[in-house]
Amino acid sequence: MSTGTTDATGAQDVRALESEHLLQVYKRVPVVLTRGEGSYVHDADGRRYLDFLSGLGVASLGHAHPGLAAALADQARTLVHTSNLYFHPLQGQVGARLAALSGLPRAFFCNSGTEAVEGCLKFARRYWHTRGETGRTRIVALERSFHGRTFGSLSATWEPGYRRPFEPLLPGVDFVSPTDPGALEGAVGPDVAAIILEPIQGEGGVWPLTPAFAEAVNAACERTGALLVADEIQCGLGRTGRPFHSATLGLRPDLMALGKALGAGMPVGAILMSQAVADAISPGDHGTTYGGNLLACRAALVFLDALEQGGLERARTAGARLADGLEALAKRYPMVSDVRGAGLMRGLEMPEAAATRAVELALARQLLVNRTAGRVVRLLPPLNVSDAEIDEGLQILDRVLEQIVTR
Ligand SMILES: Cc1ncc(COP(=O)(O)O)c(C=O)c1O
């Protein structure tokens, strides 16, 4: 019986074992990653890759971060889990730090992004129920949105391919174009419980919402009292060089869903909320066994320390460098029709075949990026990526694009 070490089996064995025993829902890249250090990961065959995806925006401090490793080892030797039946010293600390960053004073901890979104939807409904408006259940979501794979989150996720096989989903979710402020105005009436949005749509193709759309959201919320749920799971917590992109856009969320970067690799999600929302929720309304356990909270504290001790500044500087480099690439290679995003969340749009090839060629040149929404090569490097690593990634992308055009 394996003890769970990562180097016991070769790449072929790992893939054969998975193909026999795992549900085949992931189209994995044929690489077996066994260890990492900073912005790099190593595969079972000894190749080293520059990781410009950081585990889909999760390994926010890079890999094998010494401070995180030490804190987790210390916590594992002290106390890992107690359930939410008892107090422990760390949840309140993480809640206080997140309140200071976001302006939303109360937190509920969970274990993933989709759970955070589920909680936001439940709390939005509970808010109106508590106020006696039990029929106020409609949700307005955006086209191109992605909020997760569980039923509530999936109901607010736009991509029909993800939704259809699982219908019927939650009733009363309407989708509005994120480029049409007028349509939002028309869609949000007094029966809408909440508007849910990603300030930068990630899976949908790295589309920041426009200031005009953000203004329309604020106006609709003010006019009707609808709650605003900001899904900051991918774009929040420093990824743009600011704590939250909703604030950059001038949005004023009542609820915020967090995940990914928060645990720096540990599965940690959180829902932040206003006092008015918190006041509408009673003991017993929601809960989870694992949420906010000591190991998860310890990871979040390490991450928040790093963010506050120069991390935001680093992400901002590195993000600007990345943006300049990508703009220069787009000028050199006209097949790149758009460069979008903010900070260290960037997408390069190009024809679908080119995007597919770019991801493959980047892998061959030992750079990890991925393709989203068909035509967009997405970059989500760790938030502490160095200037030299940014330059290395840009050089590889340059060679990749050159190879595609001269093929
Ligand atoms: C904006 C957004 N919301 C929700 C989710 C779902 O998070 P998780 O995969 O942790 O459930 C994701 C994941 O990619 C996301 O990008």
Short mmCIF file of C-alpha atoms and ligand atoms in Angstrom, two decimals:
data_model
loop_
_atom_site.label_atom_id
_atom_site.label_comp_id
_atom_site.label_asym_id
_atom_site.label_seq_id
_atom_site.Cartn_x
_atom_site.Cartn_y
_atom_site.Cartn_z
CA MET A 1 0.00 0.00 0.00
CA SER A 2 1.33 3.42 -0.97
CA THR A 3 2.08 5.83 1.85
CA GLY A 4 0.98 8.74 -0.31
CA THR A 5 4.43 10.00 -1.26
CA THR A 6 4.49 11.59 -4.69
CA ASP A 7 7.58 9.95 -6.19
CA ALA A 8 6.71 6.28 -5.74
CA THR A 9 5.32 5.73 -9.24
CA GLY A 10 6.37 6.78 -12.72
CA ALA A 11 4.28 8.96 -15.01
CA GLN A 12 2.95 5.98 -16.98
CA ASP A 13 1.80 4.21 -13.80
CA VAL A 14 0.08 7.32 -12.48
CA ARG A 15 -1.88 7.78 -15.68
CA ALA A 16 -2.78 4.09 -16.02
CA LEU A 17 -4.03 3.92 -12.42
CA GLU A 18 -6.16 7.05 -12.89
CA SER A 19 -7.62 5.86 -16.18
CA GLU A 20 -8.82 2.72 -14.44
CA HIS A 21 -10.11 4.14 -11.17
CA LEU A 22 -11.00 7.83 -11.49
CA LEU A 23 -14.14 9.41 -12.86
CA GLN A 24 -13.04 10.79 -16.21
CA VAL A 25 -14.34 14.35 -15.91
CA TYR A 26 -11.02 16.13 -16.40
CA LYS A 27 -9.24 16.33 -19.73
CA ARG A 28 -5.82 16.34 -18.13
CA VAL A 29 -2.67 17.56 -19.81
CA PRO A 30 -0.41 14.47 -20.03
CA VAL A 31 2.03 15.68 -17.40
CA VAL A 32 2.42 14.31 -13.87
CA LEU A 33 3.48 17.07 -11.50
CA THR A 34 5.32 15.89 -8.42
CA ARG A 35 6.84 18.90 -6.71
CA GLY A 36 7.19 22.65 -6.89
CA GLU A 37 9.26 25.60 -5.73
CA GLY A 38 8.16 29.21 -6.05
CA SER A 39 6.81 29.85 -9.53
CA TYR A 40 8.03 26.50 -10.87
CA VAL A 41 6.69 22.94 -10.81
CA HIS A 42 8.54 19.75 -11.71
CA ASP A 43 7.14 16.69 -13.44
CA ALA A 44 7.80 13.01 -12.83
CA ASP A 45 10.28 12.98 -15.73
CA GLY A 46 12.42 15.71 -14.21
CA ARG A 47 11.21 18.60 -16.39
CA ARG A 48 10.70 22.00 -14.78
CA TYR A 49 7.83 24.29 -15.82
CA LEU A 50 7.24 27.98 -15.19
CA ASP A 51 3.75 27.94 -13.70
CA PHE A 52 1.78 30.90 -15.05
CA LEU A 53 -1.50 29.35 -13.97
CA SER A 54 -0.69 28.67 -10.29
CA GLY A 55 -3.16 25.82 -10.04
CA LEU A 56 -5.92 27.98 -11.55
CA GLY A 57 -5.17 30.97 -9.36
CA VAL A 58 -4.87 28.99 -6.14
CA ALA A 59 -1.13 28.71 -5.44
CA SER A 60 -1.09 32.43 -4.78
CA LEU A 61 2.28 32.37 -2.99
CA GLY A 62 3.81 29.94 -5.47
CA HIS A 63 4.71 26.37 -4.60
CA ALA A 64 6.32 24.98 -1.46
CA HIS A 65 6.30 28.44 0.14
CA PRO A 66 8.60 28.06 3.17
CA GLY A 67 6.43 30.21 5.47
CA LEU A 68 3.28 28.33 4.51
CA ALA A 69 5.01 24.96 4.87
CA ALA A 70 6.31 25.85 8.34
CA ALA A 71 2.95 27.19 9.50
CA LEU A 72 1.03 24.16 8.21
CA ALA A 73 3.52 21.73 9.78
CA ASP A 74 3.29 23.60 13.08
CA GLN A 75 -0.50 23.66 12.94
CA ALA A 76 -0.66 19.96 11.98
CA ARG A 77 1.35 19.16 15.09
CA THR A 78 -0.90 21.36 17.24
CA LEU A 79 -4.55 21.03 16.18
CA VAL A 80 -6.02 20.55 12.72
CA HIS A 81 -9.76 20.30 13.13
CA THR A 82 -12.33 20.78 15.85
CA SER A 83 -15.65 21.13 13.93
CA ASN A 84 -17.78 24.23 14.30
CA LEU A 85 -19.22 23.01 17.60
CA TYR A 86 -16.38 24.73 19.45
CA PHE A 87 -14.40 27.95 19.27
CA HIS A 88 -10.80 27.96 18.12
CA PRO A 89 -8.45 30.94 18.03
CA LEU A 90 -8.03 31.41 14.27
CA GLN A 91 -11.41 31.93 12.56
CA GLY A 92 -12.01 35.28 14.21
CA GLN A 93 -8.53 36.44 13.22
CA VAL A 94 -9.10 35.60 9.55
CA GLY A 95 -12.56 37.19 9.69
CA ALA A 96 -11.13 40.40 11.15
CA ARG A 97 -8.40 40.59 8.51
CA LEU A 98 -10.90 40.02 5.68
CA ALA A 99 -13.25 42.63 7.17
CA ALA A 100 -10.43 45.18 7.18
CA LEU A 101 -9.58 44.42 3.54
CA SER A 102 -13.15 44.37 2.22
CA GLY A 103 -15.24 46.58 4.49
CA LEU A 104 -17.66 43.67 4.94
CA PRO A 105 -17.70 42.96 8.66
CA ARG A 106 -18.82 39.31 8.89
CA ALA A 107 -17.44 36.08 7.44
CA PHE A 108 -18.60 32.51 7.01
CA PHE A 109 -15.91 29.97 6.11
CA CYS A 110 -16.33 27.09 3.69
CA ASN A 111 -14.04 24.94 1.59
CA SER A 112 -14.33 25.94 -2.05
CA GLY A 113 -15.49 28.63 -4.41
CA THR A 114 -18.71 26.98 -5.38
CA GLU A 115 -19.67 26.56 -1.72
CA ALA A 116 -19.02 30.26 -1.17
CA VAL A 117 -21.38 31.09 -4.04
CA GLU A 118 -24.00 28.64 -2.73
CA GLY A 119 -23.85 30.39 0.62
CA CYS A 120 -24.20 33.82 -0.98
CA LEU A 121 -27.33 32.68 -2.82
CA LYS A 122 -28.80 31.17 0.33
CA PHE A 123 -28.03 34.25 2.41
CA ALA A 124 -29.55 36.55 -0.24
CA ARG A 125 -32.74 34.54 -0.13
CA ARG A 126 -32.68 34.41 3.67
CA TYR A 127 -32.30 38.18 3.82
CA TRP A 128 -35.57 38.75 1.99
CA HIS A 129 -37.33 35.90 3.78
CA THR A 130 -36.43 37.42 7.13
CA ARG A 131 -37.83 40.74 5.96
CA GLY A 132 -41.12 39.06 5.09
CA GLU A 133 -40.63 39.31 1.32
CA THR A 134 -40.74 35.56 0.82
CA GLY A 135 -41.49 35.83 -2.90
CA ARG A 136 -38.39 37.88 -3.57
CA THR A 137 -36.22 35.09 -4.93
CA ARG A 138 -35.15 36.05 -8.44
CA ILE A 139 -31.45 36.23 -9.22
CA VAL A 140 -29.93 38.23 -12.05
CA ALA A 141 -26.64 36.81 -13.35
CA LEU A 142 -24.50 37.71 -16.34
CA GLU A 143 -23.91 36.07 -19.66
CA ARG A 144 -20.38 34.55 -19.83
CA SER A 145 -20.49 34.03 -16.04
CA PHE A 146 -18.95 31.11 -14.17
CA HIS A 147 -19.80 30.60 -10.51
CA GLY A 148 -19.15 26.90 -9.91
CA ARG A 149 -20.54 23.43 -10.45
CA THR A 150 -22.93 22.71 -7.59
CA PHE A 151 -26.62 23.25 -8.24
CA GLY A 152 -27.04 26.81 -7.00
CA SER A 153 -23.78 28.06 -8.49
CA LEU A 154 -24.45 26.18 -11.71
CA SER A 155 -27.85 27.84 -11.92
CA ALA A 156 -26.07 31.22 -12.02
CA THR A 157 -23.42 29.96 -14.48
CA TRP A 158 -24.13 30.92 -18.04
CA GLU A 159 -22.37 28.31 -20.20
CA PRO A 160 -25.21 26.11 -21.51
CA GLY A 161 -22.88 23.12 -21.93
CA TYR A 162 -22.30 23.04 -18.17
CA ARG A 163 -25.97 23.54 -17.33
CA ARG A 164 -28.12 21.54 -19.72
CA PRO A 165 -27.27 17.98 -18.66
CA PHE A 166 -28.31 18.85 -15.10
CA GLU A 167 -31.53 20.76 -15.64
CA PRO A 168 -33.88 21.61 -14.06
CA LEU A 169 -31.72 23.96 -12.05
CA LEU A 170 -32.69 26.64 -9.53
CA PRO A 171 -35.68 28.52 -10.97
CA GLY A 172 -35.76 32.27 -11.36
CA VAL A 173 -32.25 33.01 -12.59
CA ASP A 174 -32.13 35.45 -15.51
CA PHE A 175 -29.02 36.24 -17.53
CA VAL A 176 -28.17 39.69 -18.81
CA SER A 177 -25.43 40.75 -21.21
CA PRO A 178 -22.49 42.30 -19.32
CA THR A 179 -22.08 44.77 -22.18
CA ASP A 180 -25.64 46.09 -22.00
CA PRO A 181 -26.31 48.36 -18.99
CA GLY A 182 -29.80 49.06 -20.34
CA ALA A 183 -30.68 45.37 -20.29
CA LEU A 184 -29.63 45.19 -16.65
CA GLU A 185 -31.81 48.17 -15.87
CA GLY A 186 -34.76 46.39 -17.46
CA ALA A 187 -34.08 43.04 -15.79
CA VAL A 188 -33.79 44.20 -12.19
CA GLY A 189 -37.18 44.81 -10.64
CA PRO A 190 -38.53 44.67 -7.08
CA ASP A 191 -38.72 40.86 -7.21
CA VAL A 192 -34.95 40.47 -7.62
CA ALA A 193 -33.23 39.18 -4.50
CA ALA A 194 -29.71 39.68 -5.80
CA ILE A 195 -27.48 40.46 -8.72
CA ILE A 196 -24.47 38.15 -8.90
CA LEU A 197 -21.40 39.01 -10.94
CA GLU A 198 -17.67 38.45 -11.33
CA PRO A 199 -15.95 41.87 -11.44
CA ILE A 200 -13.60 40.26 -13.97
CA GLN A 201 -15.22 37.29 -15.68
CA GLY A 202 -12.56 34.60 -15.57
CA GLU A 203 -13.69 31.34 -17.15
CA GLY A 204 -15.84 33.33 -19.58
CA GLY A 205 -12.70 34.75 -21.21
CA VAL A 206 -11.09 37.28 -18.82
CA TRP A 207 -13.54 40.15 -19.32
CA PRO A 208 -13.38 43.00 -16.79
CA LEU A 209 -16.80 44.61 -16.34
CA THR A 210 -16.88 48.15 -17.69
CA PRO A 211 -17.30 51.19 -15.42
CA ALA A 212 -20.58 51.93 -17.25
CA PHE A 213 -21.91 48.49 -16.40
CA ALA A 214 -20.77 48.83 -12.79
CA GLU A 215 -22.62 52.13 -12.58
CA ALA A 216 -25.78 50.46 -13.88
CA VAL A 217 -25.39 47.73 -11.25
CA ASN A 218 -25.12 50.30 -8.48
CA ALA A 219 -28.12 52.18 -9.84
CA ALA A 220 -30.24 49.00 -10.08
CA CYS A 221 -29.34 48.00 -6.52
CA GLU A 222 -30.13 51.47 -5.22
CA ARG A 223 -33.42 51.64 -7.10
CA THR A 224 -34.76 48.22 -6.04
CA GLY A 225 -32.80 47.27 -2.92
CA ALA A 226 -31.52 44.13 -4.68
CA LEU A 227 -28.42 42.76 -2.96
CA LEU A 228 -25.15 42.68 -4.85
CA VAL A 229 -23.09 39.47 -4.71
CA ALA A 230 -19.52 39.92 -5.96
CA ASP A 231 -17.84 36.67 -6.92
CA GLU A 232 -14.21 37.58 -6.26
CA ILE A 233 -13.10 33.96 -6.24
CA GLN A 234 -10.77 34.33 -9.21
CA CYS A 235 -10.13 38.07 -9.48
CA GLY A 236 -10.05 39.00 -5.79
CA LEU A 237 -7.51 38.96 -2.97
CA GLY A 238 -4.68 40.76 -4.70
CA ARG A 239 -4.80 39.16 -8.13
CA THR A 240 -5.31 42.56 -9.72
CA GLY A 241 -2.82 44.28 -7.40
CA ARG A 242 -5.76 45.58 -5.32
CA PRO A 243 -7.60 43.71 -2.60
CA PHE A 244 -10.83 43.39 -4.61
CA HIS A 245 -11.76 44.36 -8.15
CA SER A 246 -15.30 45.26 -7.10
CA ALA A 247 -13.85 48.21 -5.18
CA THR A 248 -11.77 49.22 -8.20
CA LEU A 249 -15.01 49.36 -10.21
CA GLY A 250 -16.80 51.32 -7.49
CA LEU A 251 -19.19 48.43 -6.77
CA ARG A 252 -20.58 48.10 -3.25
CA PRO A 253 -21.26 44.40 -2.67
CA ASP A 254 -23.48 43.22 0.18
CA LEU A 255 -22.01 39.72 -0.14
CA MET A 256 -18.69 38.53 -1.47
CA ALA A 257 -17.61 35.01 -2.43
CA LEU A 258 -13.93 34.17 -1.92
CA GLY A 259 -11.87 31.07 -2.60
CA LYS A 260 -8.80 30.15 -4.66
CA ALA A 261 -5.96 32.46 -3.48
CA LEU A 262 -7.17 32.64 0.11
CA GLY A 263 -5.69 29.33 1.23
CA ALA A 264 -2.58 29.62 -0.99
CA GLY A 265 -3.24 25.99 -1.98
CA MET A 266 -5.25 24.78 0.99
CA PRO A 267 -8.97 24.48 0.15
CA VAL A 268 -10.47 27.56 1.81
CA GLY A 269 -13.54 29.52 0.82
CA ALA A 270 -15.28 32.40 2.52
CA ILE A 271 -18.44 34.44 2.30
CA LEU A 272 -18.16 38.03 3.46
CA MET A 273 -21.28 40.01 4.18
CA SER A 274 -22.66 43.32 5.41
CA GLN A 275 -24.07 43.64 8.90
CA ALA A 276 -27.56 44.02 7.41
CA VAL A 277 -27.29 40.61 5.72
CA ALA A 278 -25.73 39.03 8.81
CA ASP A 279 -28.59 40.40 10.93
CA ALA A 280 -31.08 38.46 8.78
CA ILE A 281 -29.42 35.09 9.42
CA SER A 282 -30.09 32.94 12.45
CA PRO A 283 -28.08 30.20 14.14
CA GLY A 284 -28.71 26.95 12.28
CA ASP A 285 -29.47 28.57 8.92
CA HIS A 286 -26.23 27.36 7.37
CA GLY A 287 -23.20 25.33 8.34
CA THR A 288 -20.41 23.02 7.23
CA THR A 289 -18.26 20.45 9.01
CA TYR A 290 -14.84 21.43 7.70
CA GLY A 291 -15.30 25.15 7.08
CA GLY A 292 -12.68 27.34 8.74
CA ASN A 293 -10.75 24.58 10.42
CA LEU A 294 -7.43 25.46 11.99
CA LEU A 295 -5.27 24.26 9.11
CA ALA A 296 -7.35 26.22 6.61
CA CYS A 297 -7.30 29.37 8.75
CA ARG A 298 -3.58 29.10 9.36
CA ALA A 299 -3.00 28.97 5.61
CA ALA A 300 -5.27 31.99 5.12
CA LEU A 301 -3.35 33.94 7.77
CA VAL A 302 -0.03 33.19 6.04
CA PHE A 303 -1.54 34.35 2.76
CA LEU A 304 -3.03 37.53 4.27
CA ASP A 305 0.30 38.34 5.97
CA ALA A 306 2.08 38.01 2.64
CA LEU A 307 -0.54 40.11 0.89
CA GLU A 308 -0.27 42.91 3.42
CA GLN A 309 3.52 42.75 3.75
CA GLY A 310 4.35 43.83 0.21
CA GLY A 311 2.27 41.26 -1.66
CA LEU A 312 -0.22 43.70 -3.11
CA GLU A 313 2.57 45.99 -4.25
CA ARG A 314 4.43 43.07 -5.88
CA ALA A 315 1.31 41.89 -7.69
CA ARG A 316 0.69 45.42 -8.93
CA THR A 317 4.26 45.87 -10.21
CA ALA A 318 4.44 42.40 -11.74
CA GLY A 319 0.99 42.86 -13.27
CA ALA A 320 2.03 46.10 -14.96
CA ARG A 321 5.16 44.43 -16.34
CA LEU A 322 3.11 41.53 -17.63
CA ALA A 323 0.58 43.86 -19.23
CA ASP A 324 3.30 45.86 -21.02
CA GLY A 325 4.90 42.67 -22.31
CA LEU A 326 1.60 41.22 -23.52
CA GLU A 327 0.64 44.46 -25.26
CA ALA A 328 4.00 44.39 -27.04
CA LEU A 329 3.33 40.78 -28.14
CA ALA A 330 -0.11 41.75 -29.41
CA LYS A 331 1.48 44.50 -31.54
CA ARG A 332 3.99 42.04 -32.99
CA TYR A 333 1.46 39.27 -33.66
CA PRO A 334 -1.78 40.61 -35.19
CA MET A 335 -3.50 37.25 -34.62
CA VAL A 336 -3.69 38.37 -30.97
CA SER A 337 -6.87 40.42 -31.27
CA ASP A 338 -7.17 41.53 -27.66
CA VAL A 339 -5.28 41.59 -24.36
CA ARG A 340 -7.63 41.82 -21.39
CA GLY A 341 -7.60 41.70 -17.63
CA ALA A 342 -5.95 43.48 -14.75
CA GLY A 343 -2.85 42.89 -12.65
CA LEU A 344 -1.88 39.23 -12.77
CA MET A 345 -5.12 38.06 -14.38
CA ARG A 346 -4.68 38.33 -18.12
CA GLY A 347 -6.14 36.86 -21.26
CA LEU A 348 -4.86 36.92 -24.84
CA GLU A 349 -7.60 36.46 -27.39
CA MET A 350 -6.75 34.78 -30.71
CA PRO A 351 -8.39 32.34 -33.12
CA GLU A 352 -9.36 29.13 -31.37
CA ALA A 353 -6.90 26.92 -33.28
CA ALA A 354 -4.07 29.32 -32.44
CA ALA A 355 -5.06 29.41 -28.76
CA THR A 356 -5.11 25.61 -28.61
CA ARG A 357 -1.71 25.43 -30.28
CA ALA A 358 -0.29 28.20 -28.08
CA VAL A 359 -1.11 26.27 -24.91
CA GLU A 360 0.45 23.08 -26.35
CA LEU A 361 3.59 24.83 -27.56
CA ALA A 362 3.95 26.68 -24.27
CA LEU A 363 3.84 23.35 -22.46
CA ALA A 364 6.50 21.96 -24.78
CA ARG A 365 8.60 25.02 -23.88
CA GLN A 366 7.91 24.44 -20.20
CA LEU A 367 5.42 27.22 -19.54
CA LEU A 368 2.01 26.41 -18.01
CA VAL A 369 -0.93 28.49 -19.24
CA ASN A 370 -4.42 27.41 -20.25
CA ARG A 371 -7.19 28.21 -22.69
CA THR A 372 -10.58 29.42 -21.59
CA ALA A 373 -13.74 30.32 -23.51
CA GLY A 374 -12.22 28.73 -26.61
CA ARG A 375 -10.20 31.67 -27.86
CA VAL A 376 -8.44 33.02 -24.79
CA VAL A 377 -5.01 32.03 -23.50
CA ARG A 378 -5.21 32.77 -19.79
CA LEU A 379 -2.41 33.71 -17.42
CA LEU A 380 -2.77 33.60 -13.62
CA PRO A 381 0.79 33.55 -12.25
CA PRO A 382 1.48 33.44 -8.51
CA LEU A 383 1.06 36.83 -6.85
CA ASN A 384 4.72 36.85 -5.77
CA VAL A 385 6.08 36.13 -9.26
CA SER A 386 9.39 37.95 -9.86
CA ASP A 387 10.19 40.37 -12.69
CA ALA A 388 12.70 37.85 -14.08
CA GLU A 389 10.00 35.16 -14.16
CA ILE A 390 7.56 37.53 -15.89
CA ASP A 391 10.23 38.22 -18.51
CA GLU A 392 10.94 34.51 -18.90
CA GLY A 393 7.24 33.77 -19.42
CA LEU A 394 6.92 36.58 -21.96
CA GLN A 395 9.97 35.31 -23.87
CA ILE A 396 8.48 31.83 -24.06
CA LEU A 397 5.14 33.25 -25.24
CA ASP A 398 6.99 35.27 -27.87
CA ARG A 399 8.64 32.12 -29.25
CA VAL A 400 5.35 30.25 -29.10
CA LEU A 401 3.49 32.91 -31.10
CA GLU A 402 6.38 33.17 -33.57
CA GLN A 403 6.26 29.40 -34.05
CA ILE A 404 2.51 29.57 -34.76
CA VAL A 405 2.80 32.32 -37.38
CA THR A 406 5.85 30.84 -39.14
CA ARG A 407 4.65 27.22 -39.05
C1 LIG B 1 -15.33 33.23 -10.50
C2 LIG B 1 -15.42 31.82 -10.00
N1 LIG B 1 -16.43 31.48 -9.20
C3 LIG B 1 -16.54 30.24 -8.70
C4 LIG B 1 -15.63 29.25 -9.01
C5 LIG B 1 -15.78 27.88 -8.43
O1 LIG B 1 -14.77 27.66 -7.51
P1 LIG B 1 -14.41 26.16 -7.07
O2 LIG B 1 -13.85 25.49 -8.29
O3 LIG B 1 -13.40 26.34 -5.97
O4 LIG B 1 -15.65 25.52 -6.59
C6 LIG B 1 -14.56 29.57 -9.86
C7 LIG B 1 -13.59 28.55 -10.26
O5 LIG B 1 -12.93 28.64 -11.25
C8 LIG B 1 -14.46 30.88 -10.37
O6 LIG B 1 -13.46 31.24 -11.19
#
